[in-house]
Amino acid sequence: MSQQSRILAGVFCSGMAAALIAMAALQLPNWLQQRKMVSESPPVVQTAEPEQTPKPQVTAAPTVQPAVTPEPRDFTALLERNPEVIGWIKIDDTDVDLPVMQREGDNSYYLKHDLDGNWDDLGLPYLDYECDIQRSRHLILYGHNMGVGDTVRFSSLQNYRKPEYYQEHPVIELDT
């Protein structure tokens, strides 16, 4: 091996050694801190075998009274007043007892209009304009939620967060 090759090999080995020492010096504080945490951690205590948790009991579905078919609502007068009426929604013991509207190509009109087309901040419930009331498998109804604790329009739907409220009010009636 020539003199020049030995010098290059020595420089290379010295550089590698310096890099290893630098890396060890940078890792030393983390290693010491980790070692300190391990030594200060509480000892592992052997505990008894956990008891088998009982299987949850299945509760019966709420008992719903057999549906009494209400008399069909006569929409003749409503349709004469406004041909965009497509139904009526009602939930017992709530303020939800309103006509349902649908305006071709417009999902915002009835947000702020009443049955007669007058401006109304409360608006009316309305069906998404892309839903077909006769053929759609799923219907999307919109309506105002006026706030927690309020009962106007769809605000009372917040009560359905409580299972007991659902058990007391399981039926939402949509007459078309």
mmCIF file of C-alpha atoms in Angstrom, residues 18 38 45-46 51 66 73 82 97 100 106 117 122 132 141 167 173 176:
data_model
loop_
_atom_site.group_PDB
_atom_site.id
_atom_site.type_symbol
_atom_site.label_atom_id
_atom_site.label_comp_id
_atom_site.label_asym_id
_atom_site.label_seq_id
_atom_site.Cartn_x
_atom_site.Cartn_y
_atom_site.Cartn_z
ATOM 1 C CA ALA A 18 -15.021 11.336 15.091
ATOM 2 C CA VAL A 38 -36.640 3.595 34.266
ATOM 3 C CA VAL A 45 -46.867 -5.239 40.988
ATOM 4 C CA GLN A 46 -48.387 -8.589 40.219
ATOM 5 C CA GLU A 51 -62.756 -11.121 37.227
ATOM 6 C CA PRO A 66 -99.666 -0.563 17.162
ATOM 7 C CA ARG A 73 -105.059 14.456 5.497
ATOM 8 C CA ASN A 82 -99.555 26.565 -2.569
ATOM 9 C CA ASP A 97 -96.867 19.851 13.147
ATOM 10 C CA VAL A 100 -93.608 20.068 4.169
ATOM 11 C CA ASP A 106 -84.128 25.371 -4.867
ATOM 12 C CA GLY A 117 -94.456 32.900 0.036
ATOM 13 C CA LEU A 122 -88.726 30.504 10.870
ATOM 14 C CA ASP A 132 -88.679 12.220 -5.390
ATOM 15 C CA LEU A 141 -85.953 17.048 5.115
ATOM 16 C CA GLN A 167 -88.760 5.690 23.845
ATOM 17 C CA GLU A 173 -95.335 10.937 11.085
ATOM 18 C CA THR A 176 -97.929 12.746 1.815
#
